[in-house]
Amino acid sequence: MPRQFALYVLMTLSGFAGVGYEVVWSRMLTTALGHEIVAVLAVLAAFFAGLALGAWTFGGRIRRSDHPTRWYAGLEAAIGLWALALLALLPLVNELVPVLISTEAGSGRQWTVAFLATFLLLLPATAAMGATLAAGERILAADDPNRRVIGGLYAANTLGAVLGVLATTFVLFPAVGLSRAITVLAIANLICALVALGIVYRPAVETTATLEDPRWSRPRLIVALFITGLLGLGYEVVALRALSQVLENTIFTFANVLAVYLLGTALGAALYQKVQHNNPPRHLNRLLPGLAACVVLGCLLLSQLTPINQALLSRLGSGLAPAVAGEMLIAGAVFLPPTLLMGATFTHLASAAKPVFGLGRALALNTLGAALAPLVFGLLILPALGSLAALLVIVAGYLLLVPSWPRETVAAGLTTAAAALALFLSPLNLRALTVPDGGELLAYRDGVMASVAVVSDASGGRHLKLNNHYTMGGTATQFADRRQAHLPLLLHAEPADVLLLGIGTGATMKATLPHPDLSVTAVELVPEMWDLLDYFGISAEHLRKLGNYRLLTADARRFVRATKDQFDVIIADIFHPSRDGAAALYTREHFAAVRDRLRRGGLFCQWLPVYQLDLETLAIIAASFTEVFPDSHVTLAHFSLGQPVLGLLGYLEPPAYPEGYLRQRITDRALAEELMAMRLTSDYELFGGVLGTAPSLARILGDEVAVNTDDHPLVAFTAPNFVYGDPEPPGARLLALTGQLKPTPHEWVAATASEDFRQRLVDYWRARDAYLAAGVGVAPTNDLDVLLAQVATPLLRVVQTSKDFMPAYRPLLVMARDLHSGNPRASRSLLLALEQASPRPEARQLRIKLFAEEN
């Protein structure tokens, strides 16, 4: 009994380390291999393939060995030692692999390189992991060859995996980073090896048990083990895609879902071993139909995710802990019923296979099926059929796998099949898509990476949504999105080549069209984005025909590391910082790779959504950016309190813009007309968004701000606090910055600029800050009297501050014009006040026009 208990503890600790490695290595590898689904699935398949190969290769030898404790200790030691060796090898591989894949590689080449590199690199560890369960089972067989221990050992190992997922994600990663987490996990393996050597081994008598039912033959066992592995992980792949439309998709979301999935499997294996004292094949006649029924139930739950999630949010409240609890409850409803039966089914099949061809080969077959599941379901079935049909394929697979149909299960099987058919024929779908009131769904793509949709609102505006959660822009944000291209392009004296990282609705890319003699390379991770650009007034096909546009589907980070091209300007789109994987686009290493792709005199602009991040996360990003670009500035894309966007501008050389820069810079008529619509017609409007230097931003946000690195991706752990919490309005965070950041002209303009120009620029910045402060607490309204009372006086003060600040001057002109028909006296008074506040001629011209017509 002490030996059995000790082994259960060791298997738990081994599972803790094993899944911890999977999570860490996957994150470390995707920084170089890319976040394209081909690369992600290749890493997953390579990990499972290594497990399968190890189980197949070593299982028979362990089964025949008289010293399984030595085998077990050796396997654990090999895992730990190779994990430590990978700390040195992984960085070298990550430098080589992007070059081998190249920037425009097809999916076949990318898959091959990613799979082989991962498979060979991790093989010594993954092969050893695959054989540990077989070694543990062999040790316990010494006490009683006929005692069933597979379920208990499998449950202990999987329970350890649950703890490993949660501990690494919630504790180790944030506290010590990836490399030190690997060291902790390696120590766990080495402890297992040392303790195992102390377990006294007594040679076991090889069991000669045979299957009780001759119909359950060796070939059918092979098929059943392989197919249940394929269908089991296939269910996770498809259900997780459906859940991604409701859950927040942070680094914690995946950990929550995986932990629940593994927990159900562990409980199922443990319960099966406790309840079943024999292993008749007829048990499978109940388990497989039960699995099919659970998947049907999962379909129904997934179709009601939105109201379920809303009910949980209203009850649990905001914050990380309630959010984690809510995600686990939703994941539990979807995954616990089927995974309980999955754990029992695997235990049943593995016990049946042990006397036929050994536990090791049973594990290998099941793991091989799981390795192929992401490819079969993620790349083929799900994009082709959709989530609901993919789940019904899994239902059919389980029902077809039932070896026989005794009378007591026929009715249940027929009911399940009928329910699945009814779901297939019904209008039910698993799109948890939120369409604005009065709007409609215009387009939907269930892609290999995400679901992408175009929806309209009641006013006819169109919005691009990724996984329902993330609005990637729309027709309402075209002004802001286009300025995100114009500002960095104009701040470069003569750009010839620009790289766009991320495209969204294509508005930023469309804004590059008027810039003459410009070559554009645009990189987008989600391929379906290109197909939907037509809904936003731009065609990918048309751009490709122009000849100076290169449109690529690739991971932005991998592309930057793989390409040898140099660019004058690189513009990084808004990447939602809380989304799992986005933290890699805000690391010091990525910023350094971008810097290396700039020509002399080049400029990099990283746009940041202040409305999607808190000041703690902003501080980390700013500190990481300024470590690479010490000559860097912060600018506003536009003057909005509702959706403020900051740009980090990184220069290879300190900027020094001469007076009259924009007038000298713009020589093309079409570009000049475009810039009038973008309100970029003077140096003051071009430089007016500057808030100060990026190092100053980092300092005011914290004295000792940590840097976001590949090894310690802090943004991945701080950004989710924003989406899980109850943040203050974004305008308040913006005002906190403008209140502390004080730009000075010498940081920005050339020494030859006149004192008058410098003073007018300072006045513009003061007016901008006052304008933003005046907008706090002002609710949108069409009541002109309310606007006159709440807005006119503050705006007049802003106009008095700077004669060049048109964002305050224009609204007052519009207000006076609109007041004229209903309240001409108020209109005249406002125009006279505006004339006194500013020497600009527009107010006097409008007053003469309005009141001359009246007379």
PDB file of N, CA, C and O in Angstrom, residues 205-254:
ATOM      1  N   VAL A 205       4.311 -11.431 -11.963  1.00  0.00           N
ATOM      2  CA  VAL A 205       3.951 -12.542 -12.851  1.00  0.00           C
ATOM      3  C   VAL A 205       3.161 -11.971 -14.017  1.00  0.00           C
ATOM      4  O   VAL A 205       2.186 -11.257 -13.828  1.00  0.00           O
ATOM      5  N   GLU A 206       3.612 -12.259 -15.218  1.00  0.00           N
ATOM      6  CA  GLU A 206       2.919 -11.721 -16.399  1.00  0.00           C
ATOM      7  C   GLU A 206       1.514 -12.304 -16.487  1.00  0.00           C
ATOM      8  O   GLU A 206       1.323 -13.507 -16.422  1.00  0.00           O
ATOM      9  N   THR A 207       0.562 -11.436 -16.609  1.00  0.00           N
ATOM     10  CA  THR A 207      -0.821 -11.875 -16.697  1.00  0.00           C
ATOM     11  C   THR A 207      -1.114 -12.493 -18.058  1.00  0.00           C
ATOM     12  O   THR A 207      -0.574 -12.077 -19.074  1.00  0.00           O
ATOM     13  N   THR A 208      -1.949 -13.476 -18.044  1.00  0.00           N
ATOM     14  CA  THR A 208      -2.329 -14.124 -19.313  1.00  0.00           C
ATOM     15  C   THR A 208      -3.810 -13.941 -19.583  1.00  0.00           C
ATOM     16  O   THR A 208      -4.422 -14.701 -20.323  1.00  0.00           O
ATOM     17  N   ALA A 209      -4.405 -12.943 -18.960  1.00  0.00           N
ATOM     18  CA  ALA A 209      -5.839 -12.711 -19.148  1.00  0.00           C
ATOM     19  C   ALA A 209      -6.151 -12.420 -20.602  1.00  0.00           C
ATOM     20  O   ALA A 209      -5.356 -11.834 -21.328  1.00  0.00           O
ATOM     21  N   THR A 210      -7.285 -12.833 -21.018  1.00  0.00           N
ATOM     22  CA  THR A 210      -7.736 -12.589 -22.390  1.00  0.00           C
ATOM     23  C   THR A 210      -9.068 -11.877 -22.349  1.00  0.00           C
ATOM     24  O   THR A 210      -9.737 -11.801 -21.333  1.00  0.00           O
ATOM     25  N   LEU A 211      -9.463 -11.373 -23.491  1.00  0.00           N
ATOM     26  CA  LEU A 211     -10.745 -10.684 -23.586  1.00  0.00           C
ATOM     27  C   LEU A 211     -11.877 -11.687 -23.404  1.00  0.00           C
ATOM     28  O   LEU A 211     -11.814 -12.819 -23.873  1.00  0.00           O
ATOM     29  N   GLU A 212     -12.914 -11.234 -22.748  1.00  0.00           N
ATOM     30  CA  GLU A 212     -14.039 -12.125 -22.479  1.00  0.00           C
ATOM     31  C   GLU A 212     -14.929 -12.297 -23.695  1.00  0.00           C
ATOM     32  O   GLU A 212     -15.690 -13.242 -23.770  1.00  0.00           O
ATOM     33  N   ASP A 213     -14.877 -11.388 -24.620  1.00  0.00           N
ATOM     34  CA  ASP A 213     -15.751 -11.427 -25.789  1.00  0.00           C
ATOM     35  C   ASP A 213     -14.892 -11.510 -27.046  1.00  0.00           C
ATOM     36  O   ASP A 213     -14.166 -10.574 -27.374  1.00  0.00           O
ATOM     37  N   PRO A 214     -14.934 -12.611 -27.767  1.00  0.00           N
ATOM     38  CA  PRO A 214     -14.093 -12.757 -28.965  1.00  0.00           C
ATOM     39  C   PRO A 214     -14.428 -11.748 -30.050  1.00  0.00           C
ATOM     40  O   PRO A 214     -13.631 -11.513 -30.945  1.00  0.00           O
ATOM     41  N   ARG A 215     -15.621 -11.137 -29.991  1.00  0.00           N
ATOM     42  CA  ARG A 215     -15.961 -10.152 -31.018  1.00  0.00           C
ATOM     43  C   ARG A 215     -15.086  -8.892 -30.886  1.00  0.00           C
ATOM     44  O   ARG A 215     -14.937  -8.136 -31.834  1.00  0.00           O
ATOM     45  N   TRP A 216     -14.552  -8.662 -29.665  1.00  0.00           N
ATOM     46  CA  TRP A 216     -13.695  -7.500 -29.447  1.00  0.00           C
ATOM     47  C   TRP A 216     -12.259  -7.895 -29.784  1.00  0.00           C
ATOM     48  O   TRP A 216     -11.441  -8.190 -28.947  1.00  0.00           O
ATOM     49  N   SER A 217     -11.924  -7.904 -31.075  1.00  0.00           N
ATOM     50  CA  SER A 217     -10.658  -8.436 -31.570  1.00  0.00           C
ATOM     51  C   SER A 217      -9.563  -7.382 -31.492  1.00  0.00           C
ATOM     52  O   SER A 217      -9.803  -6.208 -31.230  1.00  0.00           O
ATOM     53  N   ARG A 218      -8.340  -7.815 -31.752  1.00  0.00           N
ATOM     54  CA  ARG A 218      -7.191  -6.907 -31.749  1.00  0.00           C
ATOM     55  C   ARG A 218      -7.379  -5.744 -32.714  1.00  0.00           C
ATOM     56  O   ARG A 218      -7.149  -4.593 -32.334  1.00  0.00           O
ATOM     57  N   PRO A 219      -7.795  -5.997 -33.984  1.00  0.00           N
ATOM     58  CA  PRO A 219      -8.004  -4.867 -34.896  1.00  0.00           C
ATOM     59  C   PRO A 219      -9.049  -3.878 -34.379  1.00  0.00           C
ATOM     60  O   PRO A 219      -8.881  -2.666 -34.512  1.00  0.00           O
ATOM     61  N   ARG A 220     -10.125  -4.399 -33.778  1.00  0.00           N
ATOM     62  CA  ARG A 220     -11.155  -3.480 -33.285  1.00  0.00           C
ATOM     63  C   ARG A 220     -10.656  -2.674 -32.100  1.00  0.00           C
ATOM     64  O   ARG A 220     -11.033  -1.516 -31.917  1.00  0.00           O
ATOM     65  N   LEU A 221      -9.795  -3.272 -31.265  1.00  0.00           N
ATOM     66  CA  LEU A 221      -9.189  -2.513 -30.171  1.00  0.00           C
ATOM     67  C   LEU A 221      -8.325  -1.381 -30.710  1.00  0.00           C
ATOM     68  O   LEU A 221      -8.365  -0.252 -30.204  1.00  0.00           O
ATOM     69  N   ILE A 222      -7.554  -1.691 -31.728  1.00  0.00           N
ATOM     70  CA  ILE A 222      -6.684  -0.672 -32.328  1.00  0.00           C
ATOM     71  C   ILE A 222      -7.518   0.493 -32.857  1.00  0.00           C
ATOM     72  O   ILE A 222      -7.234   1.668 -32.603  1.00  0.00           O
ATOM     73  N   VAL A 223      -8.576   0.152 -33.591  1.00  0.00           N
ATOM     74  CA  VAL A 223      -9.446   1.185 -34.159  1.00  0.00           C
ATOM     75  C   VAL A 223     -10.110   1.988 -33.051  1.00  0.00           C
ATOM     76  O   VAL A 223     -10.178   3.226 -33.100  1.00  0.00           O
ATOM     77  N   ALA A 224     -10.605   1.311 -32.029  1.00  0.00           N
ATOM     78  CA  ALA A 224     -11.317   2.000 -30.950  1.00  0.00           C
ATOM     79  C   ALA A 224     -10.398   2.953 -30.194  1.00  0.00           C
ATOM     80  O   ALA A 224     -10.781   4.090 -29.878  1.00  0.00           O
ATOM     81  N   LEU A 225      -9.188   2.521 -29.884  1.00  0.00           N
ATOM     82  CA  LEU A 225      -8.255   3.392 -29.176  1.00  0.00           C
ATOM     83  C   LEU A 225      -7.900   4.618 -30.012  1.00  0.00           C
ATOM     84  O   LEU A 225      -7.871   5.756 -29.508  1.00  0.00           O
ATOM     85  N   PHE A 226      -7.640   4.404 -31.283  1.00  0.00           N
ATOM     86  CA  PHE A 226      -7.272   5.510 -32.162  1.00  0.00           C
ATOM     87  C   PHE A 226      -8.440   6.482 -32.345  1.00  0.00           C
ATOM     88  O   PHE A 226      -8.290   7.699 -32.203  1.00  0.00           O
ATOM     89  N   ILE A 227      -9.624   5.966 -32.648  1.00  0.00           N
ATOM     90  CA  ILE A 227     -10.775   6.824 -32.946  1.00  0.00           C
ATOM     91  C   ILE A 227     -11.247   7.579 -31.707  1.00  0.00           C
ATOM     92  O   ILE A 227     -11.612   8.754 -31.790  1.00  0.00           O
ATOM     93  N   THR A 228     -11.237   6.940 -30.539  1.00  0.00           N
ATOM     94  CA  THR A 228     -11.667   7.669 -29.336  1.00  0.00           C
ATOM     95  C   THR A 228     -10.695   8.793 -28.998  1.00  0.00           C
ATOM     96  O   THR A 228     -11.118   9.860 -28.511  1.00  0.00           O
ATOM     97  N   GLY A 229      -9.413   8.592 -29.254  1.00  0.00           N
ATOM     98  CA  GLY A 229      -8.454   9.687 -29.072  1.00  0.00           C
ATOM     99  C   GLY A 229      -8.728  10.825 -30.037  1.00  0.00           C
ATOM    100  O   GLY A 229      -8.689  12.006 -29.673  1.00  0.00           O
ATOM    101  N   LEU A 230      -9.034  10.467 -31.288  1.00  0.00           N
ATOM    102  CA  LEU A 230      -9.337  11.469 -32.317  1.00  0.00           C
ATOM    103  C   LEU A 230     -10.605  12.246 -31.966  1.00  0.00           C
ATOM    104  O   LEU A 230     -10.630  13.486 -32.004  1.00  0.00           O
ATOM    105  N   LEU A 231     -11.666  11.543 -31.595  1.00  0.00           N
ATOM    106  CA  LEU A 231     -12.944  12.191 -31.316  1.00  0.00           C
ATOM    107  C   LEU A 231     -12.891  12.986 -30.012  1.00  0.00           C
ATOM    108  O   LEU A 231     -13.496  14.064 -29.913  1.00  0.00           O
ATOM    109  N   GLY A 232     -12.181  12.463 -29.023  1.00  0.00           N
ATOM    110  CA  GLY A 232     -12.121  13.149 -27.731  1.00  0.00           C
ATOM    111  C   GLY A 232     -11.466  14.513 -27.839  1.00  0.00           C
ATOM    112  O   GLY A 232     -12.007  15.522 -27.358  1.00  0.00           O
ATOM    113  N   LEU A 233     -10.294  14.580 -28.466  1.00  0.00           N
ATOM    114  CA  LEU A 233      -9.641  15.878 -28.606  1.00  0.00           C
ATOM    115  C   LEU A 233     -10.343  16.715 -29.673  1.00  0.00           C
ATOM    116  O   LEU A 233     -10.329  17.947 -29.611  1.00  0.00           O
ATOM    117  N   GLY A 234     -10.964  16.054 -30.651  1.00  0.00           N
ATOM    118  CA  GLY A 234     -11.742  16.786 -31.637  1.00  0.00           C
ATOM    119  C   GLY A 234     -12.868  17.571 -30.989  1.00  0.00           C
ATOM    120  O   GLY A 234     -13.163  18.709 -31.375  1.00  0.00           O
ATOM    121  N   TYR A 235     -13.502  16.977 -29.980  1.00  0.00           N
ATOM    122  CA  TYR A 235     -14.569  17.684 -29.261  1.00  0.00           C
ATOM    123  C   TYR A 235     -14.003  18.925 -28.571  1.00  0.00           C
ATOM    124  O   TYR A 235     -14.629  20.000 -28.593  1.00  0.00           O
ATOM    125  N   GLU A 236     -12.817  18.819 -27.987  1.00  0.00           N
ATOM    126  CA  GLU A 236     -12.215  19.986 -27.332  1.00  0.00           C
ATOM    127  C   GLU A 236     -11.941  21.091 -28.354  1.00  0.00           C
ATOM    128  O   GLU A 236     -12.223  22.266 -28.110  1.00  0.00           O
ATOM    129  N   VAL A 237     -11.410  20.724 -29.522  1.00  0.00           N
ATOM    130  CA  VAL A 237     -11.073  21.714 -30.545  1.00  0.00           C
ATOM    131  C   VAL A 237     -12.322  22.480 -30.993  1.00  0.00           C
ATOM    132  O   VAL A 237     -12.338  23.715 -31.052  1.00  0.00           O
ATOM    133  N   VAL A 238     -13.378  21.755 -31.307  1.00  0.00           N
ATOM    134  CA  VAL A 238     -14.588  22.390 -31.849  1.00  0.00           C
ATOM    135  C   VAL A 238     -15.324  23.173 -30.762  1.00  0.00           C
ATOM    136  O   VAL A 238     -15.766  24.308 -30.985  1.00  0.00           O
ATOM    137  N   ALA A 239     -15.480  22.577 -29.583  1.00  0.00           N
ATOM    138  CA  ALA A 239     -16.188  23.266 -28.508  1.00  0.00           C
ATOM    139  C   ALA A 239     -15.437  24.519 -28.062  1.00  0.00           C
ATOM    140  O   ALA A 239     -16.058  25.545 -27.746  1.00  0.00           O
ATOM    141  N   LEU A 240     -14.108  24.451 -28.060  1.00  0.00           N
ATOM    142  CA  LEU A 240     -13.321  25.621 -27.672  1.00  0.00           C
ATOM    143  C   LEU A 240     -13.522  26.757 -28.665  1.00  0.00           C
ATOM    144  O   LEU A 240     -13.565  27.934 -28.284  1.00  0.00           O
ATOM    145  N   ARG A 241     -13.655  26.436 -29.953  1.00  0.00           N
ATOM    146  CA  ARG A 241     -13.929  27.470 -30.947  1.00  0.00           C
ATOM    147  C   ARG A 241     -15.265  28.145 -30.658  1.00  0.00           C
ATOM    148  O   ARG A 241     -15.382  29.375 -30.720  1.00  0.00           O
ATOM    149  N   ALA A 242     -16.279  27.366 -30.329  1.00  0.00           N
ATOM    150  CA  ALA A 242     -17.581  27.948 -29.996  1.00  0.00           C
ATOM    151  C   ALA A 242     -17.493  28.789 -28.725  1.00  0.00           C
ATOM    152  O   ALA A 242     -18.065  29.886 -28.643  1.00  0.00           O
ATOM    153  N   LEU A 243     -16.772  28.302 -27.725  1.00  0.00           N
ATOM    154  CA  LEU A 243     -16.631  29.042 -26.472  1.00  0.00           C
ATOM    155  C   LEU A 243     -15.884  30.358 -26.666  1.00  0.00           C
ATOM    156  O   LEU A 243     -16.116  31.321 -25.929  1.00  0.00           O
ATOM    157  N   SER A 244     -14.979  30.410 -27.642  1.00  0.00           N
ATOM    158  CA  SER A 244     -14.178  31.621 -27.855  1.00  0.00           C
ATOM    159  C   SER A 244     -15.031  32.816 -28.235  1.00  0.00           C
ATOM    160  O   SER A 244     -14.581  33.961 -28.137  1.00  0.00           O
ATOM    161  N   GLN A 245     -16.277  32.589 -28.665  1.00  0.00           N
ATOM    162  CA  GLN A 245     -17.159  33.691 -29.026  1.00  0.00           C
ATOM    163  C   GLN A 245     -17.799  34.334 -27.797  1.00  0.00           C
ATOM    164  O   GLN A 245     -18.427  35.395 -27.906  1.00  0.00           O
ATOM    165  N   VAL A 246     -17.650  33.696 -26.648  1.00  0.00           N
ATOM    166  CA  VAL A 246     -18.270  34.211 -25.422  1.00  0.00           C
ATOM    167  C   VAL A 246     -17.220  34.502 -24.359  1.00  0.00           C
ATOM    168  O   VAL A 246     -17.263  35.535 -23.697  1.00  0.00           O
ATOM    169  N   LEU A 247     -16.274  33.586 -24.160  1.00  0.00           N
ATOM    170  CA  LEU A 247     -15.245  33.791 -23.157  1.00  0.00           C
ATOM    171  C   LEU A 247     -14.241  34.840 -23.640  1.00  0.00           C
ATOM    172  O   LEU A 247     -14.204  35.176 -24.822  1.00  0.00           O
ATOM    173  N   GLU A 248     -13.417  35.343 -22.741  1.00  0.00           N
ATOM    174  CA  GLU A 248     -12.571  36.496 -23.054  1.00  0.00           C
ATOM    175  C   GLU A 248     -11.313  36.143 -23.846  1.00  0.00           C
ATOM    176  O   GLU A 248     -10.617  37.020 -24.335  1.00  0.00           O
ATOM    177  N   ASN A 249     -10.980  34.861 -23.957  1.00  0.00           N
ATOM    178  CA  ASN A 249      -9.834  34.419 -24.755  1.00  0.00           C
ATOM    179  C   ASN A 249      -8.510  35.027 -24.289  1.00  0.00           C
ATOM    180  O   ASN A 249      -7.650  35.385 -25.097  1.00  0.00           O
ATOM    181  N   THR A 250      -8.360  35.138 -22.980  1.00  0.00           N
ATOM    182  CA  THR A 250      -7.097  35.568 -22.408  1.00  0.00           C
ATOM    183  C   THR A 250      -6.224  34.335 -22.152  1.00  0.00           C
ATOM    184  O   THR A 250      -6.640  33.196 -22.386  1.00  0.00           O
ATOM    185  N   ILE A 251      -5.040  34.568 -21.628  1.00  0.00           N
ATOM    186  CA  ILE A 251      -4.170  33.443 -21.279  1.00  0.00           C
ATOM    187  C   ILE A 251      -4.822  32.574 -20.211  1.00  0.00           C
ATOM    188  O   ILE A 251      -4.608  31.363 -20.146  1.00  0.00           O
ATOM    189  N   PHE A 252      -5.673  33.184 -19.371  1.00  0.00           N
ATOM    190  CA  PHE A 252      -6.344  32.439 -18.318  1.00  0.00           C
ATOM    191  C   PHE A 252      -7.503  31.603 -18.868  1.00  0.00           C
ATOM    192  O   PHE A 252      -7.833  30.562 -18.299  1.00  0.00           O
ATOM    193  N   THR A 253      -8.123  32.059 -19.938  1.00  0.00           N
ATOM    194  CA  THR A 253      -9.261  31.335 -20.503  1.00  0.00           C
ATOM    195  C   THR A 253      -8.851  29.938 -20.940  1.00  0.00           C
ATOM    196  O   THR A 253      -9.509  28.941 -20.617  1.00  0.00           O
ATOM    197  N   PHE A 254      -7.770  29.845 -21.697  1.00  0.00           N
ATOM    198  CA  PHE A 254      -7.319  28.537 -22.170  1.00  0.00           C
ATOM    199  C   PHE A 254      -6.958  27.635 -20.999  1.00  0.00           C
ATOM    200  O   PHE A 254      -7.258  26.439 -21.010  1.00  0.00           O
TER     201      PHE A 254
END
